Amino acid sequence: MPAQINEEHVRRIARLSRLKLTEDEVALFAGQLGRIVDYVEQLREVDTTGVEPMAHPLPVTNVAREDEPHVPFDNERALANAPQRADGFFKVPPVLDHPGGA
């Protein structure tokens, strides 16, 4: 059964994702997403009886080094190349809109 992904679905997903799409992109993505969902449906039909669920198809070994204690940077050195500072912290432009300012 073909996936029922239509242009309205794509517009809604774009709106929720805060993406601006052209009408050509909406039409293109509706077709592409429909084909992706159809493929996933085909995968659901594969008989996996006797196949053990796994997170990775190959064994994974942790290659992280051991933690070694060290003296951290002092505040002045950490902020040495900061374009802007405020009260001993990095000052960055606002990333969220808040009513009434910060």
mmCIF file of C-alpha atoms in Angstrom:
data_model
loop_
_atom_site.group_PDB
_atom_site.id
_atom_site.type_symbol
_atom_site.label_atom_id
_atom_site.label_comp_id
_atom_site.label_asym_id
_atom_site.label_seq_id
_atom_site.Cartn_x
_atom_site.Cartn_y
_atom_site.Cartn_z
ATOM 1 C CA MET A 1 0.000 0.000 0.000
ATOM 2 C CA PRO A 2 1.614 3.296 -1.064
ATOM 3 C CA ALA A 3 2.320 5.776 1.710
ATOM 4 C CA GLN A 4 -0.149 8.579 1.959
ATOM 5 C CA ILE A 5 2.352 11.411 2.353
ATOM 6 C CA ASN A 6 0.889 14.450 0.686
ATOM 7 C CA GLU A 7 1.975 18.053 0.299
ATOM 8 C CA GLU A 8 -0.032 19.120 3.350
ATOM 9 C CA HIS A 9 1.966 16.662 5.480
ATOM 10 C CA VAL A 10 5.195 18.156 4.133
ATOM 11 C CA ARG A 11 3.994 21.702 4.844
ATOM 12 C CA ARG A 12 3.101 20.728 8.418
ATOM 13 C CA ILE A 13 6.456 19.018 8.994
ATOM 14 C CA ALA A 14 8.243 22.063 7.554
ATOM 15 C CA ARG A 15 6.246 24.419 9.777
ATOM 16 C CA LEU A 16 6.997 22.339 12.893
ATOM 17 C CA SER A 17 10.673 22.240 11.890
ATOM 18 C CA ARG A 18 10.657 25.962 11.146
ATOM 19 C CA LEU A 19 11.797 25.343 7.576
ATOM 20 C CA LYS A 20 10.832 27.570 4.680
ATOM 21 C CA LEU A 21 10.124 25.496 1.580
ATOM 22 C CA THR A 22 9.165 26.547 -1.920
ATOM 23 C CA GLU A 23 6.154 24.890 -3.535
ATOM 24 C CA ASP A 24 8.542 22.968 -5.797
ATOM 25 C CA GLU A 25 10.365 21.638 -2.730
ATOM 26 C CA VAL A 26 7.074 20.695 -1.067
ATOM 27 C CA ALA A 27 6.073 18.637 -4.112
ATOM 28 C CA LEU A 28 9.529 17.050 -4.384
ATOM 29 C CA PHE A 29 9.700 16.131 -0.693
ATOM 30 C CA ALA A 30 6.163 14.708 -0.675
ATOM 31 C CA GLY A 31 7.213 12.206 -3.330
ATOM 32 C CA GLN A 32 10.536 11.417 -1.669
ATOM 33 C CA LEU A 33 9.034 10.944 1.790
ATOM 34 C CA GLY A 34 6.307 8.746 0.339
ATOM 35 C CA ARG A 35 8.901 6.479 -1.269
ATOM 36 C CA ILE A 36 10.897 6.319 1.979
ATOM 37 C CA VAL A 37 7.836 5.310 3.990
ATOM 38 C CA ASP A 38 6.923 2.722 1.328
ATOM 39 C CA TYR A 39 10.421 1.231 1.634
ATOM 40 C CA VAL A 40 10.165 1.054 5.427
ATOM 41 C CA GLU A 41 6.854 -0.774 5.018
ATOM 42 C CA GLN A 42 8.621 -3.306 2.776
ATOM 43 C CA LEU A 43 11.248 -3.819 5.482
ATOM 44 C CA ARG A 44 8.494 -4.606 7.989
ATOM 45 C CA GLU A 45 7.555 -7.615 5.847
ATOM 46 C CA VAL A 46 11.020 -9.206 6.129
ATOM 47 C CA ASP A 47 10.954 -12.386 8.223
ATOM 48 C CA THR A 48 13.317 -11.798 11.138
ATOM 49 C CA THR A 49 12.404 -14.962 13.026
ATOM 50 C CA GLY A 50 15.499 -16.210 14.815
ATOM 51 C CA VAL A 51 17.435 -12.979 14.305
ATOM 52 C CA GLU A 52 18.716 -11.614 17.590
ATOM 53 C CA PRO A 53 18.006 -7.888 18.108
ATOM 54 C CA MET A 54 21.201 -5.854 18.324
ATOM 55 C CA ALA A 55 22.311 -2.247 18.525
ATOM 56 C CA HIS A 56 25.309 -2.780 16.219
ATOM 57 C CA PRO A 57 25.946 -5.462 13.591
ATOM 58 C CA LEU A 58 29.595 -5.728 14.679
ATOM 59 C CA PRO A 59 31.117 -5.848 18.160
ATOM 60 C CA VAL A 60 31.931 -2.390 19.488
ATOM 61 C CA THR A 61 34.933 -1.799 21.733
ATOM 62 C CA ASN A 62 35.324 1.312 23.828
ATOM 63 C CA VAL A 63 38.572 2.971 22.769
ATOM 64 C CA ALA A 64 38.364 5.976 25.076
ATOM 65 C CA ARG A 65 41.439 6.720 27.123
ATOM 66 C CA GLU A 66 41.434 6.712 30.893
ATOM 67 C CA ASP A 67 40.580 9.994 32.567
ATOM 68 C CA GLU A 68 43.629 11.817 33.846
ATOM 69 C CA PRO A 69 43.237 14.547 36.452
ATOM 70 C CA HIS A 70 44.696 17.910 35.481
ATOM 71 C CA VAL A 71 44.566 21.522 36.533
ATOM 72 C CA PRO A 72 41.848 23.288 34.528
ATOM 73 C CA PHE A 73 42.289 26.687 32.910
ATOM 74 C CA ASP A 74 41.768 29.604 35.202
ATOM 75 C CA ASN A 75 38.879 31.877 34.225
ATOM 76 C CA GLU A 76 41.109 34.571 32.733
ATOM 77 C CA ARG A 77 42.924 32.141 30.450
ATOM 78 C CA ALA A 78 39.671 30.436 29.392
ATOM 79 C CA LEU A 79 38.189 33.801 28.402
ATOM 80 C CA ALA A 80 41.384 35.178 26.829
ATOM 81 C CA ASN A 81 40.108 34.951 23.234
ATOM 82 C CA ALA A 82 36.434 35.579 23.945
ATOM 83 C CA PRO A 83 35.088 38.359 21.715
ATOM 84 C CA GLN A 84 32.831 39.502 24.556
ATOM 85 C CA ARG A 85 32.679 38.791 28.278
ATOM 86 C CA ALA A 86 30.211 39.564 31.036
ATOM 87 C CA ASP A 87 30.908 38.990 34.742
ATOM 88 C CA GLY A 88 33.480 36.276 34.088
ATOM 89 C CA PHE A 89 31.402 34.421 31.489
ATOM 90 C CA PHE A 90 31.315 34.242 27.695
ATOM 91 C CA LYS A 91 28.789 36.734 26.370
ATOM 92 C CA VAL A 92 26.862 35.479 23.345
ATOM 93 C CA PRO A 93 23.954 36.860 21.336
ATOM 94 C CA PRO A 94 20.492 35.721 22.450
ATOM 95 C CA VAL A 95 19.470 32.384 20.957
ATOM 96 C CA LEU A 96 15.839 32.321 22.108
ATOM 97 C CA ASP A 97 13.169 34.963 21.835
ATOM 98 C CA HIS A 98 11.759 35.836 25.240
ATOM 99 C CA PRO A 99 8.912 38.284 25.744
ATOM 100 C CA GLY A 100 10.189 41.281 27.640
ATOM 101 C CA GLY A 101 13.878 40.603 26.953
ATOM 102 C CA ALA A 102 16.198 38.222 28.791
#
